[in-house]
Each structure stands twice: as structure tokens, then as C-alpha cells.
Coordinates of C-alpha atoms in Angstrom, one line a residue:
M29 CA 4.3 8.5 26.8
A30 CA 2.4 6.0 24.8
P31 CA 0.5 7.4 21.7
D32 CA -3.1 8.2 22.7
C33 CA -5.2 7.2 19.6
F34 CA -8.4 7.9 21.3
A35 CA -7.4 11.5 22.0
L36 CA -6.8 12.0 18.3
K37 CA -10.1 10.4 17.3
Q38 CA -11.9 12.6 19.8
S39 CA -10.3 15.7 18.5
M40 CA -11.4 14.8 15.0
A41 CA -14.9 14.2 16.3
A42 CA -14.9 17.7 18.1
A43 CA -13.8 19.4 14.7
E44 CA -16.5 17.4 12.7
A45 CA -19.1 18.6 15.1
D46 CA -18.1 22.4 14.8
P47 CA -19.8 24.1 11.8
Q48 CA -17.3 26.8 11.8
V49 CA -14.4 24.3 11.2
D50 CA -13.2 23.1 7.8
T51 CA -13.1 19.3 8.5
G52 CA -10.5 18.6 5.9
Q53 CA -8.1 21.2 6.9
A54 CA -8.6 20.4 10.6
A55 CA -7.9 16.8 9.9
V56 CA -4.5 17.6 8.4
A57 CA -3.6 19.9 11.2
L58 CA -4.7 17.5 14.1
V59 CA -2.8 14.5 12.6
Q60 CA 0.4 16.8 12.2
Q61 CA 0.1 18.0 15.7
W62 CA -0.4 14.4 17.1
L63 CA 2.4 13.0 15.2
D64 CA 4.7 16.0 16.4
R65 CA 3.8 15.1 19.9
Y66 CA 4.3 11.3 19.6
E67 CA 6.8 11.0 16.9
S68 CA 9.7 9.6 19.0
E69 CA 7.4 7.2 20.8
I70 CA 6.0 5.9 17.4
I71 CA 9.4 5.4 15.9
G72 CA 10.7 3.7 19.1
R73 CA 7.9 1.3 19.2
R74 CA 8.2 0.4 15.5
L75 CA 12.0 -0.3 15.5
E76 CA 14.4 -2.0 17.7
S77 CA 17.2 0.6 16.7
P78 CA 15.2 3.4 15.4
S79 CA 18.0 5.9 15.2
E80 CA 19.1 5.3 11.7
F81 CA 17.0 2.7 9.8
N82 CA 16.2 3.1 6.1
G83 CA 13.5 0.4 5.6
T84 CA 12.3 -0.4 1.9
M85 CA 9.5 -2.8 1.2
I86 CA 8.7 -4.5 -2.0
Q87 CA 5.2 -5.5 -3.2
W88 CA 6.0 -9.0 -4.4
F89 CA 3.3 -9.6 -6.9
H90 CA 1.2 -7.8 -9.6
W91 CA -2.2 -8.4 -10.8
Y92 CA -1.2 -10.5 -14.0
G93 CA 1.5 -12.6 -12.3
E94 CA 1.9 -16.1 -13.4
D95 CA -1.1 -18.4 -12.5
D96 CA 1.0 -21.6 -12.2
G97 CA 1.0 -22.1 -8.4
G98 CA 4.6 -21.4 -8.3
H99 CA 4.7 -17.9 -6.7
W100 CA 5.5 -19.0 -3.2
R101 CA 8.4 -21.3 -4.4
R102 CA 9.8 -18.5 -6.5
L103 CA 9.7 -16.1 -3.4
G104 CA 11.5 -18.7 -1.3
Q105 CA 14.4 -18.8 -3.8
E106 CA 14.5 -15.1 -4.2
A107 CA 14.3 -13.9 -0.6
G108 CA 17.9 -13.8 -0.1
N109 CA 18.6 -11.7 -3.2
L110 CA 15.9 -9.2 -2.0
A111 CA 17.6 -8.7 1.4
A112 CA 21.0 -8.5 -0.3
A113 CA 19.6 -5.8 -2.7
G114 CA 18.6 -3.6 0.4
F115 CA 15.0 -4.6 1.0
T116 CA 13.9 -4.9 4.5
G117 CA 10.1 -5.8 4.2
I118 CA 7.9 -7.7 1.7
W119 CA 4.2 -7.2 1.2
L120 CA 2.6 -10.5 0.0
P121 CA -0.5 -11.1 -2.1
P122 CA -3.7 -12.4 -0.3
A123 CA -2.7 -15.9 0.6
Y124 CA -6.2 -17.3 1.2
K125 CA -8.7 -19.0 -0.9
G126 CA -10.4 -16.7 -3.5
S127 CA -13.6 -17.3 -5.4
G128 CA -11.9 -19.5 -8.1
P129 CA -8.6 -21.0 -9.0
T130 CA -7.2 -18.1 -10.6
D131 CA -8.4 -15.4 -8.2
V132 CA -5.8 -12.9 -7.3
G133 CA -7.0 -13.0 -3.8
Y134 CA -9.2 -10.0 -3.6
G135 CA -12.4 -11.9 -4.3
V136 CA -11.9 -13.6 -0.9
Y137 CA -13.9 -16.8 0.0
D138 CA -12.2 -18.3 3.0
L139 CA -9.7 -16.4 5.1
Y140 CA -8.7 -19.7 6.8
D141 CA -7.8 -21.7 3.6
L142 CA -4.2 -20.9 2.7
G143 CA -4.1 -23.6 0.0
E144 CA -4.9 -26.5 2.2
F145 CA -8.4 -27.6 1.3
D146 CA -10.3 -28.6 -1.8
Q147 CA -12.5 -25.6 -2.3
K148 CA -13.7 -23.6 -5.3
G149 CA -12.1 -26.1 -7.7
T150 CA -8.7 -26.2 -6.2
I151 CA -6.5 -27.0 -3.3
R152 CA -3.7 -24.6 -4.0
T153 CA -4.5 -21.0 -4.4
R154 CA -3.1 -19.0 -7.4
Y155 CA 0.1 -18.7 -5.6
G156 CA 0.7 -22.3 -4.3
T157 CA -0.1 -24.5 -1.3
K158 CA -0.2 -23.7 2.5
Q159 CA 3.2 -25.5 3.0
E160 CA 4.9 -23.5 0.3
Y161 CA 3.5 -20.4 1.6
L162 CA 4.7 -20.9 5.1
A163 CA 8.1 -22.1 3.7
A164 CA 8.3 -18.9 1.7
V165 CA 7.4 -16.8 4.7
Q166 CA 10.1 -18.5 6.8
A167 CA 12.8 -18.0 3.9
C168 CA 11.9 -14.2 4.1
R169 CA 12.3 -14.0 7.9
Q170 CA 15.5 -15.9 7.8
A171 CA 16.8 -13.4 5.2
G172 CA 15.9 -10.5 7.6
L173 CA 12.9 -9.4 5.7
Q174 CA 9.8 -8.3 7.6
V175 CA 6.5 -10.0 6.1
Y176 CA 3.2 -8.2 5.7
A177 CA 0.1 -10.1 4.9
D178 CA -2.5 -8.7 2.7
V179 CA -6.0 -8.5 4.5
V180 CA -9.4 -8.3 2.8
F181 CA -12.0 -7.4 5.5
N182 CA -14.5 -5.6 3.3
H183 CA -16.3 -8.5 1.6
K184 CA -16.8 -12.1 0.7
I185 CA -17.3 -13.6 -2.7
G186 CA -18.4 -17.0 -3.8
A187 CA -21.0 -18.1 -1.4
D188 CA -22.0 -21.8 -1.4
S189 CA -25.7 -21.1 -1.7
P190 CA -28.4 -18.4 -1.7
E191 CA -30.7 -17.4 1.1
D192 CA -34.0 -15.5 1.4
F193 CA -34.1 -12.5 3.7
G194 CA -35.4 -9.0 4.1
A195 CA -33.6 -6.1 2.2
T196 CA -34.2 -2.5 1.1
P197 CA -33.0 -1.2 -2.3
F198 CA -30.9 2.0 -2.5
D199 CA -29.5 3.8 -5.6
P200 CA -26.0 2.5 -6.5
A201 CA -24.9 6.0 -7.4
N202 CA -26.4 7.6 -4.1
R203 CA -26.6 5.2 -1.2
N204 CA -28.6 7.8 0.8
Q205 CA -31.4 7.6 -1.8
G206 CA -33.9 4.7 -1.2
L207 CA -35.5 3.0 -4.2
G208 CA -38.5 1.6 -2.4
D209 CA -39.6 -0.4 0.8
E210 CA -37.9 -3.4 2.3
R211 CA -38.8 -6.7 0.7
T212 CA -37.8 -10.4 0.5
I213 CA -34.9 -10.9 -1.7
R214 CA -32.8 -13.9 -2.6
A215 CA -28.9 -13.5 -2.7
W216 CA -25.7 -15.7 -2.4
T217 CA -24.8 -15.2 1.2
N218 CA -24.4 -18.7 2.8
F219 CA -20.7 -19.7 3.2
R220 CA -20.4 -22.9 4.6
F221 CA -16.7 -23.8 3.6
E222 CA -17.6 -27.6 3.2
G223 CA -14.0 -28.5 2.2
R224 CA -12.6 -27.1 5.3
R225 CA -15.2 -28.8 7.6
G226 CA -14.9 -26.5 10.7
H227 CA -11.1 -26.6 10.9
Y228 CA -9.6 -23.5 12.6
S229 CA -13.2 -21.9 12.8
N230 CA -16.7 -23.3 12.9
L231 CA -18.5 -20.1 12.0
I232 CA -20.9 -20.5 9.1
W233 CA -21.8 -17.1 7.3
H234 CA -25.4 -16.2 6.8
W235 CA -27.1 -13.0 5.5
Y236 CA -27.2 -11.4 8.8
H237 CA -23.4 -11.3 8.9
F238 CA -23.5 -8.9 6.1
D239 CA -25.0 -5.4 5.6
A240 CA -25.4 -5.2 1.9
V241 CA -25.3 -7.0 -1.3
D242 CA -25.7 -5.9 -5.0
H243 CA -28.0 -8.6 -6.4
N244 CA -31.4 -10.1 -6.1
L245 CA -32.1 -13.5 -7.7
L246 CA -35.9 -12.7 -7.4
D247 CA -35.5 -9.4 -9.5
Q248 CA -32.4 -9.6 -11.5
G249 CA -33.3 -6.7 -13.6
M250 CA -33.2 -4.1 -10.8
A251 CA -30.0 -2.3 -10.3
A252 CA -29.7 -1.6 -6.6
I253 CA -27.6 -1.9 -3.5
W254 CA -29.7 -4.0 -1.2
K255 CA -29.3 -3.1 2.5
V256 CA -29.8 -6.1 4.6
H257 CA -32.7 -6.1 7.4
G258 CA -31.4 -5.1 10.6
A259 CA -28.2 -3.5 9.3
D260 CA -27.0 0.0 8.5
F261 CA -24.5 1.3 6.2
E262 CA -21.3 2.0 8.3
H263 CA -20.3 5.4 9.2
N264 CA -16.8 6.8 9.1
V265 CA -16.3 5.6 5.7
D266 CA -15.6 7.6 2.4
L267 CA -18.5 9.7 1.3
E268 CA -18.3 9.1 -2.3
K269 CA -21.8 7.9 -3.7
G270 CA -23.2 9.4 -0.4
N271 CA -21.9 6.5 1.8
Y272 CA -19.2 4.2 0.2
D273 CA -19.6 1.4 2.6
Y274 CA -20.6 -0.9 -0.1
L275 CA -18.0 -1.9 -2.6
M276 CA -18.6 -5.3 -3.9
G277 CA -19.7 -9.0 -3.1
C278 CA -21.3 -9.6 0.2
D279 CA -20.3 -6.5 2.4
L280 CA -19.3 -7.6 6.0
N281 CA -21.4 -6.1 8.8
I282 CA -18.4 -4.9 10.9
N283 CA -20.8 -4.1 13.6
H284 CA -22.1 -7.7 14.0
P285 CA -20.5 -9.1 17.3
A286 CA -19.8 -12.4 15.5
V287 CA -18.1 -10.9 12.6
R288 CA -15.8 -8.7 14.8
S289 CA -15.0 -11.8 16.9
E290 CA -14.3 -13.8 13.9
L291 CA -11.8 -11.2 12.4
K292 CA -10.0 -10.8 15.6
A293 CA -9.8 -14.6 15.9
W294 CA -8.4 -14.8 12.3
G295 CA -5.8 -12.1 13.1
E296 CA -4.7 -14.2 16.2
W297 CA -4.6 -17.3 14.0
T298 CA -2.5 -15.6 11.3
L299 CA 0.1 -14.4 13.7
D300 CA 0.4 -17.8 15.4
T301 CA 0.2 -19.9 12.2
V302 CA 2.2 -17.8 9.6
G303 CA 4.2 -15.5 11.9
V304 CA 3.8 -12.2 9.9
D305 CA 5.2 -8.9 11.1
G306 CA 2.2 -6.7 10.0
F307 CA -0.7 -6.4 7.7
R308 CA -1.7 -4.4 4.6
L309 CA -5.4 -3.7 4.8
D310 CA -7.4 -3.6 1.7
A311 CA -10.3 -1.2 0.7
I312 CA -10.2 0.5 4.0
K313 CA -12.2 3.6 2.7
H314 CA -15.2 1.2 2.7
I315 CA -14.7 0.1 6.3
A316 CA -15.6 2.1 9.6
S317 CA -12.3 3.6 10.8
D318 CA -13.3 2.8 14.3
F319 CA -13.1 -0.9 13.8
F320 CA -9.3 -0.7 13.2
I321 CA -8.5 1.0 16.5
D322 CA -10.1 -2.2 17.9
W323 CA -8.7 -4.7 15.7
I324 CA -5.2 -3.3 15.6
G325 CA -5.1 -3.1 19.4
H326 CA -6.4 -6.6 19.8
V327 CA -4.0 -8.4 17.5
E328 CA -1.0 -6.3 18.9
Q329 CA -2.0 -7.3 22.5
H330 CA -2.0 -11.0 21.1
A331 CA 1.4 -10.6 19.5
Q332 CA 2.7 -8.7 22.5
R333 CA 4.6 -6.5 20.2
D334 CA 3.9 -3.6 17.7
L335 CA 2.9 -4.7 14.2
F336 CA 3.4 -2.6 11.1
V337 CA 0.1 -1.9 9.5
V338 CA -0.7 0.1 6.4
G339 CA -4.2 0.7 5.0
E340 CA -5.2 1.3 1.3
Y341 CA -7.4 4.4 1.4
W342 CA -7.1 5.2 -2.2
S343 CA -7.7 8.9 -2.6
N344 CA -5.8 11.7 -4.1
K345 CA -7.2 14.1 -1.4
L346 CA -4.8 14.8 1.5
E347 CA -7.8 15.9 3.5
S348 CA -9.7 12.6 3.2
L349 CA -6.7 10.5 4.0
S350 CA -5.8 12.8 7.0
W351 CA -9.5 12.5 8.2
Y352 CA -9.4 8.5 8.1
A353 CA -6.0 8.7 9.8
A354 CA -7.5 10.8 12.6
N355 CA -10.6 8.7 12.9
S356 CA -8.4 5.4 13.1
G357 CA -6.4 7.1 15.9
G358 CA -3.1 7.1 13.9
R359 CA -2.9 3.3 14.3
M360 CA -1.9 2.8 10.6
S361 CA 0.0 4.2 7.8
L362 CA -1.6 4.9 4.6
F363 CA -0.5 4.6 0.9
D364 CA 0.6 8.0 -0.5
A365 CA -2.0 7.9 -3.5
P366 CA -1.7 11.8 -4.0
L367 CA 2.1 11.2 -4.5
H368 CA 1.4 8.6 -7.1
Y369 CA -0.9 10.8 -9.0
N370 CA 1.7 13.7 -9.1
F371 CA 4.1 11.2 -10.5
H372 CA 1.5 10.3 -13.1
A373 CA 0.7 13.7 -14.0
A374 CA 4.4 14.6 -14.3
S375 CA 5.2 11.6 -16.6
T376 CA 2.3 12.6 -19.0
S377 CA 2.8 16.4 -19.2
G378 CA 5.5 16.4 -21.8
G379 CA 7.8 18.6 -19.6
Q380 CA 5.0 21.0 -18.8
F381 CA 4.6 19.9 -15.1
D382 CA 5.9 22.1 -12.6
M383 CA 8.5 20.0 -10.8
Q384 CA 8.6 22.5 -7.9
R385 CA 5.2 21.2 -6.8
L386 CA 6.0 17.4 -7.3
L387 CA 5.3 16.8 -3.6
D388 CA 2.3 19.1 -3.1
G389 CA -0.8 17.6 -1.5
S390 CA 1.1 14.4 -0.6
L391 CA 1.4 12.5 2.6
M392 CA 5.2 12.5 2.1
Q393 CA 5.1 16.3 2.5
A394 CA 2.3 16.7 5.0
I395 CA 2.4 13.6 7.4
P396 CA 5.5 11.7 6.4
L397 CA 5.5 9.4 9.5
L398 CA 2.3 7.7 8.3
A399 CA 3.3 7.8 4.6
V400 CA 4.0 4.6 2.5
T401 CA 5.1 6.0 -0.7
L402 CA 4.8 4.2 -4.0
V403 CA 5.3 4.8 -7.8
D404 CA 2.7 2.2 -9.1
N405 CA 0.9 -0.9 -7.8
H406 CA -1.4 -3.7 -8.9
D407 CA -4.4 -1.4 -9.2
T408 CA -2.7 1.4 -11.3
Q409 CA -0.8 -0.9 -13.7
P410 CA -2.2 -1.1 -17.4
L411 CA -5.5 -2.7 -17.7
Q412 CA -6.6 -2.3 -14.2
S413 CA -9.5 -0.3 -12.7
L414 CA -7.4 2.4 -11.3
E415 CA -5.1 2.5 -14.4
S416 CA -2.8 5.6 -14.0
T417 CA 0.5 4.2 -14.8
V418 CA 3.7 6.4 -14.5
E419 CA 5.3 6.5 -17.8
P420 CA 8.5 4.4 -18.2
W421 CA 10.8 7.4 -18.8
F422 CA 9.8 9.1 -15.4
K423 CA 9.9 6.0 -13.2
P424 CA 13.5 6.4 -12.4
L425 CA 12.9 9.9 -11.3
A426 CA 9.9 8.8 -9.1
Y427 CA 11.8 6.0 -7.5
A428 CA 14.7 8.3 -6.7
V429 CA 12.0 10.6 -4.9
I430 CA 10.6 7.8 -2.7
L431 CA 14.0 5.9 -2.1
L432 CA 16.4 8.9 -1.6
R433 CA 14.5 11.4 0.4
D434 CA 14.1 11.4 4.2
Q435 CA 10.3 11.2 4.3
G436 CA 8.1 8.2 4.1
Y437 CA 8.5 4.3 3.9
P438 CA 9.0 3.4 0.3
C439 CA 7.4 0.5 -1.6
V440 CA 8.7 -0.8 -4.8
F441 CA 6.4 -2.6 -7.2
H442 CA 7.0 -6.0 -8.5
A443 CA 6.4 -5.1 -12.2
D444 CA 8.7 -2.3 -11.9
Y445 CA 11.4 -4.3 -10.5
Y446 CA 11.2 -7.5 -12.6
G447 CA 9.2 -6.2 -15.5
A448 CA 6.0 -7.8 -16.8
Q449 CA 4.4 -9.1 -19.9
Y450 CA 0.8 -9.8 -20.1
G451 CA -2.4 -9.2 -22.1
E452 CA -6.2 -9.3 -22.3
R453 CA -8.8 -9.4 -24.9
R454 CA -11.2 -6.5 -24.9
H455 CA -13.9 -5.7 -27.2
G456 CA -12.7 -8.3 -29.7
E457 CA -9.1 -6.9 -29.6
D458 CA -6.0 -8.5 -28.1
I459 CA -4.2 -6.0 -26.0
S460 CA -0.5 -6.8 -25.1
I461 CA 1.4 -5.0 -22.3
D462 CA 5.1 -5.1 -21.9
L463 CA 6.4 -3.3 -18.7
A464 CA 10.1 -2.6 -18.7
S465 CA 12.3 -3.7 -15.7
H466 CA 13.9 -0.8 -13.8
R467 CA 15.8 -3.2 -11.6
F468 CA 19.2 -1.9 -12.5
L469 CA 18.6 1.6 -11.4
I470 CA 16.3 0.7 -8.3
D471 CA 19.2 -1.5 -7.2
R472 CA 21.7 1.4 -7.5
F473 CA 19.1 3.8 -5.6
L474 CA 18.8 1.1 -2.9
L475 CA 22.6 1.0 -2.5
A476 CA 22.5 4.9 -2.2
R477 CA 19.8 4.6 0.2
S478 CA 21.6 2.2 2.4
K479 CA 24.9 4.1 2.4
C480 CA 24.1 7.8 1.9
A481 CA 20.5 8.6 2.5
Y482 CA 20.9 9.9 6.1
G483 CA 21.2 13.2 8.0
A484 CA 20.2 16.7 7.0
Q485 CA 18.3 17.1 3.8
Y486 CA 18.6 20.3 1.7
D487 CA 16.0 20.9 -0.9
Y488 CA 16.4 22.9 -4.1
F489 CA 12.9 22.9 -5.6
D490 CA 13.5 26.2 -7.3
H491 CA 13.1 25.5 -11.1
F492 CA 10.0 24.5 -13.3
N493 CA 11.7 21.5 -14.8
C494 CA 15.1 20.8 -12.8
I495 CA 14.9 20.0 -8.9
G496 CA 17.3 18.4 -6.6
W497 CA 18.2 17.7 -2.9
T498 CA 21.2 16.8 -1.0
R499 CA 21.8 14.5 2.2
L500 CA 24.7 15.4 4.4
G501 CA 25.1 12.2 6.3
T502 CA 25.5 11.5 10.0
P503 CA 28.5 10.3 12.2
S504 CA 27.3 6.7 11.7
H505 CA 26.7 7.1 8.0
P506 CA 28.9 9.9 7.0
R507 CA 28.8 9.7 3.1
A508 CA 27.0 12.6 1.4
M509 CA 24.8 12.4 -1.6
A510 CA 23.4 14.9 -4.3
V511 CA 20.3 14.0 -6.4
L512 CA 19.4 16.1 -9.5
M513 CA 16.5 15.4 -12.0
S514 CA 14.8 17.2 -14.8
D515 CA 11.6 16.4 -16.7
G516 CA 12.7 18.8 -19.5
D517 CA 16.2 19.7 -20.9
A518 CA 19.5 18.7 -19.2
G519 CA 19.9 20.6 -16.1
W520 CA 22.5 21.9 -13.6
K521 CA 22.2 23.4 -10.1
W522 CA 24.5 24.6 -7.4
M523 CA 23.8 22.5 -4.3
E524 CA 25.7 22.0 -0.9
V525 CA 26.7 18.6 0.3
G526 CA 28.9 19.7 3.2
K527 CA 32.0 18.0 2.0
A528 CA 34.8 20.2 0.8
H529 CA 37.2 19.2 -2.1
T530 CA 35.4 15.8 -2.3
V531 CA 35.0 14.0 -5.7
F532 CA 31.7 12.7 -6.6
R533 CA 30.5 10.3 -9.4
D534 CA 27.1 9.6 -10.8
L535 CA 25.9 6.1 -9.3
S536 CA 23.2 5.9 -11.9
G537 CA 25.7 5.8 -14.7
H538 CA 24.0 8.5 -16.7
I539 CA 26.7 10.9 -16.7
Q540 CA 30.3 9.9 -17.0
G541 CA 33.2 11.8 -15.3
A542 CA 33.4 13.3 -11.9
I543 CA 32.4 16.5 -10.0
T544 CA 34.5 18.1 -7.4
T545 CA 33.0 20.2 -4.6
N546 CA 34.7 23.6 -3.7
G547 CA 36.2 24.5 -0.3
D548 CA 32.8 25.3 1.1
G549 CA 31.2 22.0 0.1
W550 CA 29.2 23.2 -2.9
A551 CA 29.3 22.0 -6.5
N552 CA 27.5 22.5 -9.8
W553 CA 25.8 19.2 -10.2
R554 CA 24.3 18.0 -13.6
C555 CA 21.6 15.6 -15.0
L556 CA 20.6 14.8 -18.5
G557 CA 17.3 15.7 -19.8
G558 CA 14.3 13.7 -18.8
S559 CA 16.7 11.9 -16.3
V560 CA 18.1 11.6 -12.8
S561 CA 21.6 11.5 -11.5
V562 CA 22.6 10.4 -8.0
W563 CA 26.0 11.7 -7.1
V564 CA 27.9 9.9 -4.3
E565 CA 31.4 10.0 -3.1
Q566 CA 34.0 8.5 -5.4
E567 CA 35.6 6.7 -2.6
L568 CA 32.4 4.9 -1.7
I569 CA 32.2 3.7 -5.4
T570 CA 35.7 2.3 -5.1
E571 CA 35.0 0.8 -1.7
L572 CA 31.9 -1.0 -3.1
G573 CA 33.5 -2.0 -6.3
V574 CA 30.7 -0.5 -8.4
V575 CA 31.7 -0.3 -12.1
L576 CA 30.3 3.0 -13.7
D577 CA 32.2 3.1 -17.0

């Protein structure tokens, strides 16, 4: 039975219409029920061999990566190493032309310019040329990596000229509060893409392709969100600021037929030109959820296969995430922002965080089939707008959680894997950031994930500081594993792995020596204070040639 996305959306609409129903709680329950019904079908459609597959993606960029045009070349050289380490998917940065030569890609100017045309002061993008991009994607696919393209459908920035049109001002802090009548404004809304000259698409964007802007050249002193004549703020978006349709730049009018048609055409063109396996959708809390039922269905029909799609709805509220998942018909996964914030809180609490509640309110716990789990990303790293960085000492614990548990599709952050050094000048002061590489331990966890993270999972979340879990393996992957961590003092815990009289070693290398299970497959496992230990069978250590001492 194919998953019925419209049934889920209709159930959510009925819950919202009932004043006796708590919409947030209903959203969580409805998505859980829907996933319970269609889990086997969803997994089967995603994977050719869905029975035992521990996929892991890497976000292969960070906000302050090198602006030398060499990113795609470096990726082509690194693709084989990433696959060998255990990664199966890679999330690439926005590959199209931004508003300037150094744009990270989220100030999107031209979706069709992948570093091919002389526009915005450059031919290449921040990351390189179109040819280098396509070569890097091909290298990833040849290495066995799925490739996910970053998509910004919310806004455009860097128009070629201003236009005059009617618009109504609204309070930036409350988009339900008007600030006066409609009037003529002048704003940068005309995108002609003169360097591309109609290649791939001949659509010229005008003011009527957008529903709001945040500037008026005729009255630059007035702070307002200007709703474009004939358009409305979209529904089924986040309700922050009354209606959070508008975020920045020229906000796309998703309800305009030409806009919808263009975004579908671009999806087809990207699949045909680049050959990606899925998409990461940016800023979806500002885009009507209904659109993605239509768009994802369209591009999958064009591809004649299922595509992996994950949306960035950045909220630490499980109810809000579940509501969007329901209204988009369960067609996409979502980043587990609540889990990230739990990690951040635990890392900054000085051992006073209740580790028993580390997963509370997370997608990993509530709706794991739609959860893309992460520790940090380009928005949460230091100096960024959503800065909430997980402290370095806690990152190994957090990565053990997302990589070694049964739930969720984990995403490793480039800056956590390779490290990063960068800086900014703010308020007359130079700020330098040095992020440590956690590659050694992440690689060890990836090894454990590929060999041992299968089968039944027994949880031991029964202590304020020290928690753990075990994986018992399957006939195809029979190796067992025990994971123990503490955000306080050194810890120990009796846990079962189902392997009697078996010798285990700590793959992390934090604790030397061995632990042997008793006749019932139990042992007293140990970890250091503020640390994590991953205990795997000594025979596996020998078989893989891993050096621990």
C-alpha cells in the first residue's frame, strides 16, 4: 500500500478545525499513527535493500569555508575517502549563483547558474565552476555516495533593477498588523539574468512573482514588510511574528502559477543536469507546506524513482515540527533541531543536565522515521545567527548518540569532522574561532555503526549523569556493542549484550584493558568522566586490525 500523504494532511486539517483538540499534541499523534501504518512501505521505497542499512550523511561545507573556488575540486578528491570512512550520503552547499562572488549560496540570485555565466561579478560561484561541480557529483556517485542538493525556494536576492508597484505595509514584528493603506513603492524586484540570456529558462522575474519585500526606495526610513498588491501572506507556515511567510529578500509568491511552474521545471532540470539523489530544502517554515506535496510528487514523477528530501524547519518544538510534517503529507524528513538543543543544553550545564532526558522532545524519540539527526550545522556554528554550538567536550557523546542508536538518519557536520579556523571583525574587535576536529572518534563511531549498530536496542537511561545502551546484532551483523557515557564523573553500569563469556574492548580508546561478559551476557561497563566509551567485541578489533594501545 503506497503512503497516502493526502489522508495525513486531511486528518491534520480536521484536528485544526476542532476547537476541543490540542493541535500540537494531535499533530504528534497523527504523524506517529501514519508512520506506524506505512513504515514498511516508506522504508521499502527509500532503499533497494531496506532490511539492514545504516546510512550516514555528511554536510560537506560550513559557513566560513574557503572562498577560493576550490570546494568542488576538493570534494572530488575526497569522495573516495568519505565512502571508505562509512558515509553513504552527502549534502552539498547551494551550487547556484548567489548575490555576490562570496555568497555562501543562501542569498540566491539565479538557480540556473551553477558557475557557468558571468553574473554578479563572477563566473564561478564561491565553490567553483559548473564543470567542477558536475565532476564532483560524478565522483561522489562513483564512490557510492548519494548526493543531496541544497534548495532555496523561499527568496531571491540581488535583483538587476527596481520596479514601482502597489504594496501595503505591515509590522515586521506582527505581520497581521497593518501599518497603513496600500501605496506605490519602489523595490528591487526585477531579475533579468542578462549573463545567462535565456539559457535553460526564459522567465524574467517581476514584482508580481513575489508576495512581499522589506524595503521601499521611496520611503527608506519606514521599517515595514511590504505585502505586494494582489498577493497574500502564505498559510500553513510558522506562526512566529503572526505569520512567518516573509523572511528576507524578495519573498517568492508560491501561489503564482508561473512561480510554481518554474520551480518544478528547475527541479526537472537539476535531476537531468546534475543527477542528484535528493534535496535539502532551506527555510521551509516560511513556505506553505502544501507546496511541497505538489513539488516533491512532481520531481519524483519526473525521476521515476523516490528521492530523499529533508526540510529545514528550524524549531525546538516537537509539536511545530510534527504539524509541518502532517501538513506536508509526510513527504519529507526534518532536521531534529530539538535534539540539537538538548545536546547544547547538556554541553553547557556543567554536569547538571539530566541525561535521562537527553532525547526528550526530539524527533529521534517521537517520529524517528522522519528524523535527520545532527549535532551542529552551518547556522549553529560560532558567529552565526542561530549560534548554539555544542561544546567540544560533549561532541563525542552527541555523535555517539546520533551514530550508534537505532533511530534517525544521522548527519555529520563538516567543521566537526575536519575542524575549522575562521574569524570576523565585530564592533571593532577581531574574533577568532578555532573548531577542533573530531574526525578520529567519528571515524571510530562510523566503524562501529557499520559493523555493530544492528538489531535489538536496550536502553539504560536510568541515572542523572551516566546513561547507556546496547545493540545485540542480527544474523547478518552478529556483532554486539555497548555504549556508555557520562557528563559528570566516571561511570559504570550493568548492561546486557546477549553474548556470554565474550571479551570486549573500548573502540574509542578512552579505557584500556578488556571487559568480559558473564554467562548471561551481562557485564559491568565503564566510561571516564565527561566521556563516552564504545565497547565492541575484541575479535572484531583483531579482524579489522584496529590499534587501541
